[in-house]
Short mmCIF file of C-alpha atoms in Angstrom, two decimals:
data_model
loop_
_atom_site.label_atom_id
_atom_site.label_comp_id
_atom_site.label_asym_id
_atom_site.label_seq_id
_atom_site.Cartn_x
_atom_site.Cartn_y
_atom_site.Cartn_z
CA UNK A 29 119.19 -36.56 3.55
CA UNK A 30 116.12 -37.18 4.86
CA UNK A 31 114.32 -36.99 8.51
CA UNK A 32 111.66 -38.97 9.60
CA UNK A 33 109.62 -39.41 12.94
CA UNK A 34 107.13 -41.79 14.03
CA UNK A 35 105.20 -41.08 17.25
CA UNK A 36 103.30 -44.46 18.98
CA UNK A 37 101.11 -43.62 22.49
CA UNK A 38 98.68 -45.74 23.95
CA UNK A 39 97.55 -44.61 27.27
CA UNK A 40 97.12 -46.44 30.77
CA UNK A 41 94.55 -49.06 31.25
CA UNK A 42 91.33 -48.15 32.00
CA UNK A 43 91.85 -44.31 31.94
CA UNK A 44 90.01 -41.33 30.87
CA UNK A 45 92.75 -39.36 29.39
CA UNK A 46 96.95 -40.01 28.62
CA UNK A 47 98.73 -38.28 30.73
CA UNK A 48 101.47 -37.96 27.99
CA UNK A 49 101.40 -35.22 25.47
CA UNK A 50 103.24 -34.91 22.25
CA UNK A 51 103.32 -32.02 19.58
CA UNK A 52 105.14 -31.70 16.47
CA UNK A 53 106.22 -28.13 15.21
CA UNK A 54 108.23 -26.60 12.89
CA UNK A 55 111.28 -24.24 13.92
CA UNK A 56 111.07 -21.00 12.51
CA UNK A 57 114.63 -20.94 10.82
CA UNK A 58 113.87 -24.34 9.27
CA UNK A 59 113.51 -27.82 10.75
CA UNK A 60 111.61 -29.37 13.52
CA UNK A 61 110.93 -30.16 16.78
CA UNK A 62 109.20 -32.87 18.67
CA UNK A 63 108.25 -32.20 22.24
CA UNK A 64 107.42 -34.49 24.56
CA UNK A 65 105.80 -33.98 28.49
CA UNK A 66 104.88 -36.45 30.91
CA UNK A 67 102.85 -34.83 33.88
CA UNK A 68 102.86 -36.60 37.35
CA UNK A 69 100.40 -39.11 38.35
CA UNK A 70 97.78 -40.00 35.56
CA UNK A 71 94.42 -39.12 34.15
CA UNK A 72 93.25 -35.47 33.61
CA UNK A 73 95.22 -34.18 36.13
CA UNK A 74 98.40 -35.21 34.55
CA UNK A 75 97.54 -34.59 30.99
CA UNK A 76 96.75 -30.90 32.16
CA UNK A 77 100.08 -30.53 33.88
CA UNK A 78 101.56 -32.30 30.39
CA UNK A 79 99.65 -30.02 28.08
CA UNK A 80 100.87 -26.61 30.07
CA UNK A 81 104.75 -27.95 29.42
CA UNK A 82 104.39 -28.64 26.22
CA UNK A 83 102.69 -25.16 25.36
CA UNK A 84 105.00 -23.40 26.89
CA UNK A 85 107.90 -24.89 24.99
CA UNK A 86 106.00 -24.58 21.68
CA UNK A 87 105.19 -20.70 22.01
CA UNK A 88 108.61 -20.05 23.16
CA UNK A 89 110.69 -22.54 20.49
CA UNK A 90 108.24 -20.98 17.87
CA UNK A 91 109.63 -17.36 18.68
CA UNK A 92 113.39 -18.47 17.70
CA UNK A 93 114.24 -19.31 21.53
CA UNK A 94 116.82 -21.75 22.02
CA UNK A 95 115.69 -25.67 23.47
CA UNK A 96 117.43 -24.96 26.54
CA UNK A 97 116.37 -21.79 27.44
CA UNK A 98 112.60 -23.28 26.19
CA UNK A 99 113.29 -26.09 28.60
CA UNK A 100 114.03 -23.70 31.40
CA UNK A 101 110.85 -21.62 30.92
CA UNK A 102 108.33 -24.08 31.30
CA UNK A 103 110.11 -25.61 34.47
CA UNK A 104 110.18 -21.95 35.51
CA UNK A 105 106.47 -21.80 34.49
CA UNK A 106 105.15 -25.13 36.15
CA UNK A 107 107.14 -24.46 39.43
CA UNK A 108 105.23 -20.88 39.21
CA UNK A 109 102.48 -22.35 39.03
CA UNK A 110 102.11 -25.06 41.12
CA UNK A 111 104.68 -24.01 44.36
CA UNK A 112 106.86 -27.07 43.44
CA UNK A 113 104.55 -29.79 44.12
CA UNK A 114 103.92 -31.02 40.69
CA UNK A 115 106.51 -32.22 38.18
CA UNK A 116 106.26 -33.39 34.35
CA UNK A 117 109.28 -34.77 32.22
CA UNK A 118 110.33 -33.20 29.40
CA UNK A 119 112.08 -34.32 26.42
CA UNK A 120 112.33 -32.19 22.86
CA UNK A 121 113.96 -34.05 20.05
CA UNK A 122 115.15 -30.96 17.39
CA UNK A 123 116.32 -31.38 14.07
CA UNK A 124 118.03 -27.51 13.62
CA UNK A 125 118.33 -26.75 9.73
CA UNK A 126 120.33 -24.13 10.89
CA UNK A 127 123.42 -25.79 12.36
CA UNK A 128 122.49 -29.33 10.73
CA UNK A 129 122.04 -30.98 13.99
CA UNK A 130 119.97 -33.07 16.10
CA UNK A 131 119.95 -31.51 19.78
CA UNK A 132 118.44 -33.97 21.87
CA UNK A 133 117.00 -32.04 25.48
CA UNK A 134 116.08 -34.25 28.16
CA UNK A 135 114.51 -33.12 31.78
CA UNK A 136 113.77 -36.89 32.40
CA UNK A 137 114.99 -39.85 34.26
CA UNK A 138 114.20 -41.91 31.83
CA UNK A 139 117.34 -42.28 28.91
CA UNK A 140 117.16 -41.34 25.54
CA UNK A 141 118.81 -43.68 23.18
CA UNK A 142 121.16 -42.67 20.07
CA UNK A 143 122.12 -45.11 17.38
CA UNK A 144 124.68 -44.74 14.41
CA UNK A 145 123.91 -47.59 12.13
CA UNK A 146 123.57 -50.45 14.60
CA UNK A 147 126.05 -48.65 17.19
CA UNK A 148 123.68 -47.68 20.42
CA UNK A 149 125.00 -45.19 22.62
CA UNK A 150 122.70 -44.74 25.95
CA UNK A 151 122.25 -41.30 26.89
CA UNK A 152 121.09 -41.20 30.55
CA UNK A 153 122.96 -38.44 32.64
CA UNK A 154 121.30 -37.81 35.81
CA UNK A 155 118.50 -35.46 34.76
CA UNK A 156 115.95 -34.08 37.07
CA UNK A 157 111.86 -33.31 35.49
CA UNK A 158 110.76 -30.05 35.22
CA UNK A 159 108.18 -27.69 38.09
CA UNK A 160 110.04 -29.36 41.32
CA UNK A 161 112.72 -26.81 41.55
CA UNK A 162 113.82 -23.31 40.62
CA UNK A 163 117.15 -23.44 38.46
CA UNK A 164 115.81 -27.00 36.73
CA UNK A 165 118.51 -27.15 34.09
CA UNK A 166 117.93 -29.92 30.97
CA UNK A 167 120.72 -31.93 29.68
CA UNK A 168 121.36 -31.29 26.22
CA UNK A 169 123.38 -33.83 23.72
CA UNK A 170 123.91 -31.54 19.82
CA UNK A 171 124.77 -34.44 17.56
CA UNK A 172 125.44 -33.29 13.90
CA UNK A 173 123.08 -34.95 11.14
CA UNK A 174 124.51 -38.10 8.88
CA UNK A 175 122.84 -40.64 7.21
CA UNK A 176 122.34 -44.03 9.82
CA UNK A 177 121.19 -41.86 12.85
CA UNK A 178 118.76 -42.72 14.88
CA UNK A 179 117.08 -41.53 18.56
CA UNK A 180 114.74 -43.25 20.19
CA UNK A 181 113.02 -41.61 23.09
CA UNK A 182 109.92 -42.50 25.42
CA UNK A 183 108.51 -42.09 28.66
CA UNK A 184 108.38 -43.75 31.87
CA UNK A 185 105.84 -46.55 30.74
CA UNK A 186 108.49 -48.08 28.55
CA UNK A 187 110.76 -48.66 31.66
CA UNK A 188 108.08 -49.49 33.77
CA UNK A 189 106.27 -51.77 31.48
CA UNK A 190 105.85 -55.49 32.62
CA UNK A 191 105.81 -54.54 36.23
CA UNK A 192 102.68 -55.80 37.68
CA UNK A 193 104.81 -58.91 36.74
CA UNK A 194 108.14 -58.06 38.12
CA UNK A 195 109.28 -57.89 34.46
CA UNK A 196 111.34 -55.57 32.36
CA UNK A 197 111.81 -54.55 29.11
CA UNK A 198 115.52 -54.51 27.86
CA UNK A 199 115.18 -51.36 25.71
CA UNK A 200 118.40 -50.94 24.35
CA UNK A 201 118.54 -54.57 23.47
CA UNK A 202 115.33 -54.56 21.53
CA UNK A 203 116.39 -51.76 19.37
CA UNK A 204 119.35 -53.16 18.76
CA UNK A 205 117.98 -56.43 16.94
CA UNK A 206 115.13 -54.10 15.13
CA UNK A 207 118.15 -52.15 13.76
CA UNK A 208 119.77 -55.17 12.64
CA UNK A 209 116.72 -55.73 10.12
CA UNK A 210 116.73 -54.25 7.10
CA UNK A 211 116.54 -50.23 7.71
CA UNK A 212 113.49 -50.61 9.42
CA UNK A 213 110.94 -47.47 9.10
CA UNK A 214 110.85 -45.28 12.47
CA UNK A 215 107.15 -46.70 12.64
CA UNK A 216 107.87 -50.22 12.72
CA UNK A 217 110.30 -49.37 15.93
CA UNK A 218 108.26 -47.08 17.49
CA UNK A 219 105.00 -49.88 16.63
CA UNK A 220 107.15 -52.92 18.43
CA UNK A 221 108.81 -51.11 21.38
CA UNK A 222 105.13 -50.11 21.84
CA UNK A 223 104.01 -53.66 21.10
CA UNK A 224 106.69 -55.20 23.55
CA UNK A 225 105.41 -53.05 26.30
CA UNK A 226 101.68 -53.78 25.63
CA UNK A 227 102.21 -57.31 25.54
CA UNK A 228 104.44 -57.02 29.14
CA UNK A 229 101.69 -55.72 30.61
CA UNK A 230 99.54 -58.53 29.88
CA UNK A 231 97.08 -55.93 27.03
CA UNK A 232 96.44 -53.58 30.32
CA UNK A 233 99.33 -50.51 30.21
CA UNK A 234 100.31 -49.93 33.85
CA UNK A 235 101.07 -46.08 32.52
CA UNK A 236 100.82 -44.02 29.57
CA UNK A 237 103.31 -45.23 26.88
CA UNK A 238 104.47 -42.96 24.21
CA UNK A 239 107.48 -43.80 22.24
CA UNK A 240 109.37 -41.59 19.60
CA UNK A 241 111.33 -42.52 16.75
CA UNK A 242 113.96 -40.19 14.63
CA UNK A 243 115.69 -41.75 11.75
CA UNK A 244 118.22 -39.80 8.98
CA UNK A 245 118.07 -41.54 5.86
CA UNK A 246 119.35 -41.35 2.53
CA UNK A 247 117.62 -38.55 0.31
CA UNK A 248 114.91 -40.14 -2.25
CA UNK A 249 114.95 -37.28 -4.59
CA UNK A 250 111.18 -36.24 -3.56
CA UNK A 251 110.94 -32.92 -1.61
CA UNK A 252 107.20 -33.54 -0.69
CA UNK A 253 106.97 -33.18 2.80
CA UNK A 254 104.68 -35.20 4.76
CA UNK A 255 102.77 -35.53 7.70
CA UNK A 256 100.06 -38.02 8.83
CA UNK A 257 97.98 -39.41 12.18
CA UNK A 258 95.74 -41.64 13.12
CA UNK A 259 93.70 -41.30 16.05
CA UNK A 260 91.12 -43.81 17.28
CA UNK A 261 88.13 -42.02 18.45
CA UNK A 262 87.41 -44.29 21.28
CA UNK A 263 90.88 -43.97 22.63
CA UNK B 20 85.70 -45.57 14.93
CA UNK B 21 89.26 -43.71 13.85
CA UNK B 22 90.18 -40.63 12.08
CA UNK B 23 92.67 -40.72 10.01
CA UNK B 24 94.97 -37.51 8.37
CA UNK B 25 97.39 -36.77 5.61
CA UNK B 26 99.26 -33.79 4.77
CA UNK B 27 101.05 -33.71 1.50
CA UNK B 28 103.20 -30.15 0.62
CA UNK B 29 105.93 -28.82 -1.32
CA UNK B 30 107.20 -25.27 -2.15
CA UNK B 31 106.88 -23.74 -5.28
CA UNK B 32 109.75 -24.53 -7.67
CA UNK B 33 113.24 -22.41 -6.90
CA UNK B 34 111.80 -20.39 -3.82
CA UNK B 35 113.98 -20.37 -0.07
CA UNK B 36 110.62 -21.54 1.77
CA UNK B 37 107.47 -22.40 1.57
CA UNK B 38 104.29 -19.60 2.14
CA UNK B 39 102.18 -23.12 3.31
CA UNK B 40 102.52 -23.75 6.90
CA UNK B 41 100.41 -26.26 8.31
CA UNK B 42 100.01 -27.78 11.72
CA UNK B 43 98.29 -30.41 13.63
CA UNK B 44 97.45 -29.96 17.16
CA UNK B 45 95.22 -31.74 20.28
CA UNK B 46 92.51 -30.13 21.21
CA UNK B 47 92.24 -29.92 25.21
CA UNK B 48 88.90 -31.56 25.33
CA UNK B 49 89.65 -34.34 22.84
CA UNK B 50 89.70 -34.47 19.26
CA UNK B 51 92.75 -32.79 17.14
CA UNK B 52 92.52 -29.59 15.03
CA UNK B 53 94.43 -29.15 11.34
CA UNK B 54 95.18 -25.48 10.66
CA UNK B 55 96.43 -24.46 7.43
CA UNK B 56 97.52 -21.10 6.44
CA UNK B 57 98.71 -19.82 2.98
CA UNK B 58 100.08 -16.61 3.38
CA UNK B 59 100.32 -13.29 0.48
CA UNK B 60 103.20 -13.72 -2.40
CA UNK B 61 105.96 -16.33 -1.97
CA UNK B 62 108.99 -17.53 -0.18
CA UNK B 63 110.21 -15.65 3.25
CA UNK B 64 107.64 -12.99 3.61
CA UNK B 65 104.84 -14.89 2.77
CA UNK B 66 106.23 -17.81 5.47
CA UNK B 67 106.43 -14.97 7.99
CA UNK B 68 102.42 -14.41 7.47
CA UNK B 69 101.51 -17.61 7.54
CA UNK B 70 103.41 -18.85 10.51
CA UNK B 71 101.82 -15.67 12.42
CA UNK B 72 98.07 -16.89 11.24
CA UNK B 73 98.68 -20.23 12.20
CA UNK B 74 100.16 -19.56 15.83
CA UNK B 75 97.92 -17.29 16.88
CA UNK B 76 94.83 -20.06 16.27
CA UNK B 77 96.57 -22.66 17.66
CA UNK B 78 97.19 -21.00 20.79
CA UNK B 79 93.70 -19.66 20.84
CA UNK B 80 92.68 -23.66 20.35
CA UNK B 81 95.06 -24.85 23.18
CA UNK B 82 93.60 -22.60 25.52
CA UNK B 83 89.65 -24.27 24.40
CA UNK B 84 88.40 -21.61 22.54
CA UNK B 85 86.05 -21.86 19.85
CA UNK B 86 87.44 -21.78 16.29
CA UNK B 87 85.23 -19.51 14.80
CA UNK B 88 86.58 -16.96 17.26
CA UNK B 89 89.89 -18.25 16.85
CA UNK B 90 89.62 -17.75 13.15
CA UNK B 91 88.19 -14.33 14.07
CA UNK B 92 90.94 -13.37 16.49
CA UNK B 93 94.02 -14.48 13.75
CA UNK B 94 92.42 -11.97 10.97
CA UNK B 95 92.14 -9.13 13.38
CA UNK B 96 95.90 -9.76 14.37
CA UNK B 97 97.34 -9.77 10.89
CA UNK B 98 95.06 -7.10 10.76
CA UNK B 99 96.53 -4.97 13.35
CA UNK B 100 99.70 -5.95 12.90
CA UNK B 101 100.13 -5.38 9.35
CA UNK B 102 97.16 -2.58 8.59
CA UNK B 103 94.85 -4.53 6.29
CA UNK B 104 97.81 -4.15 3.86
CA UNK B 105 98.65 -8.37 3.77
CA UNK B 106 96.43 -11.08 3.89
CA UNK B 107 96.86 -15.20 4.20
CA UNK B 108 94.49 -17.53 3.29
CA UNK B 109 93.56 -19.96 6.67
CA UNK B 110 91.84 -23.36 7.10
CA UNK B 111 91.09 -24.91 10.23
CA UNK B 112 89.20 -29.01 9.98
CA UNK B 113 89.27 -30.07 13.44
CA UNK B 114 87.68 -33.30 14.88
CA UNK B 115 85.86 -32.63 18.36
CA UNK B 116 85.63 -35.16 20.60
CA UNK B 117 82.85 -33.16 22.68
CA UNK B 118 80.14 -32.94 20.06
CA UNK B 119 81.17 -35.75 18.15
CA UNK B 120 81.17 -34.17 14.59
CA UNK B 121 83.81 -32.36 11.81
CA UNK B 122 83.88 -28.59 12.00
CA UNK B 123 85.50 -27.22 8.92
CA UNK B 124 86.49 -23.50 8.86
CA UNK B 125 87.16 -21.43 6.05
CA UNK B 126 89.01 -17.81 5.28
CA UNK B 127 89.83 -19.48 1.95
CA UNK B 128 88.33 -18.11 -1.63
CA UNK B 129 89.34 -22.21 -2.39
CA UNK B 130 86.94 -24.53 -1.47
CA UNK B 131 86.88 -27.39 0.85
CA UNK B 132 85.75 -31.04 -0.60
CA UNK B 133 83.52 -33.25 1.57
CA UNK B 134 82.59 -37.20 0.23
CA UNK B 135 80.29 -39.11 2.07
CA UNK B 136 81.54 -42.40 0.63
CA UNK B 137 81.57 -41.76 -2.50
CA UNK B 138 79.38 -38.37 -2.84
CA UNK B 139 81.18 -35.42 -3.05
CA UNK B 140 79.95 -32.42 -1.78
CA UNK B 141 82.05 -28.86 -2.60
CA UNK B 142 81.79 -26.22 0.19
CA UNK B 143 82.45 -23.21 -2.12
CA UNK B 144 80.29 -20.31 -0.29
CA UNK B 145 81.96 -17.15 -0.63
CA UNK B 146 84.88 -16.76 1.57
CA UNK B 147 86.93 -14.07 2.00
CA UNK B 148 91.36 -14.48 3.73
CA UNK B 149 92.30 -13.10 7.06
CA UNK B 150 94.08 -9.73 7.77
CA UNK B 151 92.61 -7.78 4.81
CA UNK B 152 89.59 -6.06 6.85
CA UNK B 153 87.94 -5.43 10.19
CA UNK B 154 85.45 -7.80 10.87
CA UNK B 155 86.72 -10.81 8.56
CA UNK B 156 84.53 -13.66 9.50
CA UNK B 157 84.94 -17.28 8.38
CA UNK B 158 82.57 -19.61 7.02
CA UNK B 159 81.73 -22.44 9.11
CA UNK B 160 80.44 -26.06 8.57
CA UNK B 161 79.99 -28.83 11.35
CA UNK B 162 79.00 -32.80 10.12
CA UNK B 163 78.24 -35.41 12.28
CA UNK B 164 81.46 -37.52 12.41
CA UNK B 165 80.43 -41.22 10.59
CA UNK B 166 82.29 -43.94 9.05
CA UNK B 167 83.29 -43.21 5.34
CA UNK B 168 83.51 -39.39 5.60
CA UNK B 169 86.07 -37.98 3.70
CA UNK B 170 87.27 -33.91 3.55
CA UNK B 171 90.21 -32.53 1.32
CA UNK B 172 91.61 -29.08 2.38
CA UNK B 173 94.39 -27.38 0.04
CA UNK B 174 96.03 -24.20 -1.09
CA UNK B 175 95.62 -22.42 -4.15
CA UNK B 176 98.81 -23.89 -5.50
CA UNK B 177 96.42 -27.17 -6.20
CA UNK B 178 94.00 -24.83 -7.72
CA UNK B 179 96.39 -22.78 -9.80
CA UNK B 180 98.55 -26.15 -10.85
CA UNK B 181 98.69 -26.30 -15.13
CA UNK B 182 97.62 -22.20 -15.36
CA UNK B 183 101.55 -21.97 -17.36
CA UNK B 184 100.08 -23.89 -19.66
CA UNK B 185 96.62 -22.89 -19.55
CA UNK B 186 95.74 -26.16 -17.90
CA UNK B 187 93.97 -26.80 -14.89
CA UNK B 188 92.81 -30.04 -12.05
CA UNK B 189 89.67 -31.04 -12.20
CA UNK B 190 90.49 -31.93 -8.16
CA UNK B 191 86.61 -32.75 -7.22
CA UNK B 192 86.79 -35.87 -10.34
CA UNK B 193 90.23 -36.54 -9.10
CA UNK B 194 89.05 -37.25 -5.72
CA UNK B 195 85.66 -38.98 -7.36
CA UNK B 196 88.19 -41.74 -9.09
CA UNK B 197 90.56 -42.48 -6.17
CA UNK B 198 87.37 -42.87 -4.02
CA UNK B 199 85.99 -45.19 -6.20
CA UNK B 200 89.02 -47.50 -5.68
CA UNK B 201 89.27 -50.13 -2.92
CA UNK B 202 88.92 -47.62 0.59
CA UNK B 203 92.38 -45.30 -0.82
CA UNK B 204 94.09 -44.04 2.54
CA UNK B 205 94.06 -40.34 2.91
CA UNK B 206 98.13 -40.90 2.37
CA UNK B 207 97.42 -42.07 -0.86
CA UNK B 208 94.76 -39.45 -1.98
CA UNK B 209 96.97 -36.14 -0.64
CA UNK B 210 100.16 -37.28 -2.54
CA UNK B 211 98.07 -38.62 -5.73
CA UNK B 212 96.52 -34.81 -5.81
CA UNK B 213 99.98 -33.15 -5.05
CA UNK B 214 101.54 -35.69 -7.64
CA UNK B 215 99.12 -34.41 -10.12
CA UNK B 216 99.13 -31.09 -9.76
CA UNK B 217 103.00 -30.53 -9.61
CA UNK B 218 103.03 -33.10 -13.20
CA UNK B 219 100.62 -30.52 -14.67
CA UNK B 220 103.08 -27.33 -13.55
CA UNK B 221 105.57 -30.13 -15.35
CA UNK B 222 107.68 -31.22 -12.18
CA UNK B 223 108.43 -27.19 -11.41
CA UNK B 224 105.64 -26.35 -8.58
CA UNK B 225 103.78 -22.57 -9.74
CA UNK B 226 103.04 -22.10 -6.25
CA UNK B 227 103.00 -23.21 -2.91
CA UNK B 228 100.97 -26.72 -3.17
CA UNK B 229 99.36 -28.09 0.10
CA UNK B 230 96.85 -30.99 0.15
CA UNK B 231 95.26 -32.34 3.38
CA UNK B 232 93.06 -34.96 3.44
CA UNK B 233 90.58 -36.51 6.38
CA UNK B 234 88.93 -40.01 6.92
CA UNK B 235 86.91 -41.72 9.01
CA UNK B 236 86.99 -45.02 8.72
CA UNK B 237 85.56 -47.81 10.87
CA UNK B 238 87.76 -49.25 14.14
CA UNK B 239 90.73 -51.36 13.90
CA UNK B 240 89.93 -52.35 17.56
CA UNK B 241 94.00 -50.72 18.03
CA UNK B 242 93.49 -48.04 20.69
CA UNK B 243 97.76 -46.74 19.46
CA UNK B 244 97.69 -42.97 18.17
CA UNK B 245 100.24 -42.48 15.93
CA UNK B 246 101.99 -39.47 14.47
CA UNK B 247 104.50 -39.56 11.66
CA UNK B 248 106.44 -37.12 9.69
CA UNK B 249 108.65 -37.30 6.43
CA UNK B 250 110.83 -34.27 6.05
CA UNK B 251 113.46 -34.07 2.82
CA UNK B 252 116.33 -32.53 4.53
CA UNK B 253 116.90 -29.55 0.82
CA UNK B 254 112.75 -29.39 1.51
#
């Protein structure tokens, strides 16, 4: 088998900074982990708030500590911090070598969606963001690993996209036709959720968008591993 | 104008893990930062190293400083930690937003490649690894980020590809013919280098093989980032 991600952010019109912050690292007993933070408000203020979470849950994740307990630090950490009066989501999407599964950790409103083959299961729990309260505990979904999986997760300027306009984007139902193409790459979802939203809000993003993309294929018989980005330098 | 990265790795043939670690991060004033890390021997211990090396510079990066000092700082850990007795070879090419230009960093006897368009330039001063001696300093080289720049980064497995059979990669003509094709994406020129160098060590790696290669290239007008990642689950 074979994982791959796709990340897709644009930021919010007419901002200096994306409030949104995502880091790929690898797990120290083998796999991966993508972590993803959305601070409060927007601009530098909430990409500083979004770039302390996502730190925090690196180092720790890094040293062998568990997602949850990871989780629980850096809403420990931003509460510390900031008396409770600032709050960032949290999502980390984990692929664990170790127990061949995907553990999906969400401190966000926002759902998470989970797909086997063209299946969509909508995992949205009541879950609270992280640095409001003491005892902030994540929801946590351990799914094992198999061929036709796919999570697709994103922050609040998915749901909120198109509503200058009183519109909304139907998520679930836009990944569901994608998936019904032929096994389309994690990119080209990640590229037309992104694209959907975008065009909802008329070219101008009412918030930062970031959408992330987790597919299990088949194995192709190469073991290179690979890794790329593209960053515009005006963005 | 956009920046543009490729990683490329696999292990060396019939080892538990790779000694490579590599990984991308944002820097907090703009800009990203690649750090790659090679670390003594092969397979667990070796992973151990290099995971250390690269940690301890990206958390030094996160927090704004320099990465000279950063470089600095990672040697004199290993250092301490391990008594001068293990070293790891460590990279860092980060783009910075703030001054506008390419900073390459080297603790890396290898040497880095640099095109302007089709030029190639090989950054081979003297450089020593980290965690061998006090005082370890790295060699550092800062270019004005234009259009058409191009820098290739690797391990010593690229270097040390063909040496069972007494063969070895021209890598600097390598990189002179795909440049001289239609604008190659750096996608295309890291796995055309790895594909290369694990056909010379006849489809059974030597060694650790790493390739990462940089490009600027002129705007799409798209202001998306994107991140994506390819990871062979028996990797």
């Amino acid at each position: 088998m074979e994982v791959r991600i796709a990340v897709s952010k644009v930021k919010k019109y007419a901002t200096s900074n994306s409030g949104d912050t995502v880091e790929i690292v690898e797990r120290p007993n083998g796999g991966l982990s993508v972590v993803m933070a959305d601070g409060q408000s927007s601009g530098r203020g909430a990409k500083w708030i979004s770039t302390l979470v996502v730190r925090k849950v690196i180092a720790l994740l890094a040293e062998g500590v568990r997602d949850g307990a990871a989780a629980r630090a850096a809403s420990d950490s931003l509460f510390t911090e900031r008396g409770g009066k600032v709050s960032s989501t949290l999502n980390i999407l984990s692929v664990d070598k170790q127990t061949n599964t995907l553990v999906i950790t969400r401190n966000n409103p926002a759902p998470v969606l989970l797909a086997e083959n063209e299946a969509i299961y909508v995992l949205d729990v009541l879950s609270q963001p992280v640095g409001l309260y003491r005892d902030t505990r994540p929801i946590i979904s351990e799914i094992s690993l198999t061929e036709g999986l796919t999570a697709v997760v994103f922050s609040d300027g998915l749901v909120h996209a198109g509503s200058r306009t009183g519109e909304s984007l139907d998520i679930a139902s836009c990944l569901q036709e994608l998936l019904e193409e032929e096994n389309p790459t994690p990119e080209l979802i990640a590229d037309d959720l992104l694209h959907l939203a975008v065009t909802l809000d008329q070219g101008r993003p009412v918030d930062d968008v970031t959408v992330v993309v987790l597919r299990v294929t088949g194995s192709t018989g190469n073991l290179t591993r690979r890794m790329s980005v593209q960053l515009p330098l005006d963005s």
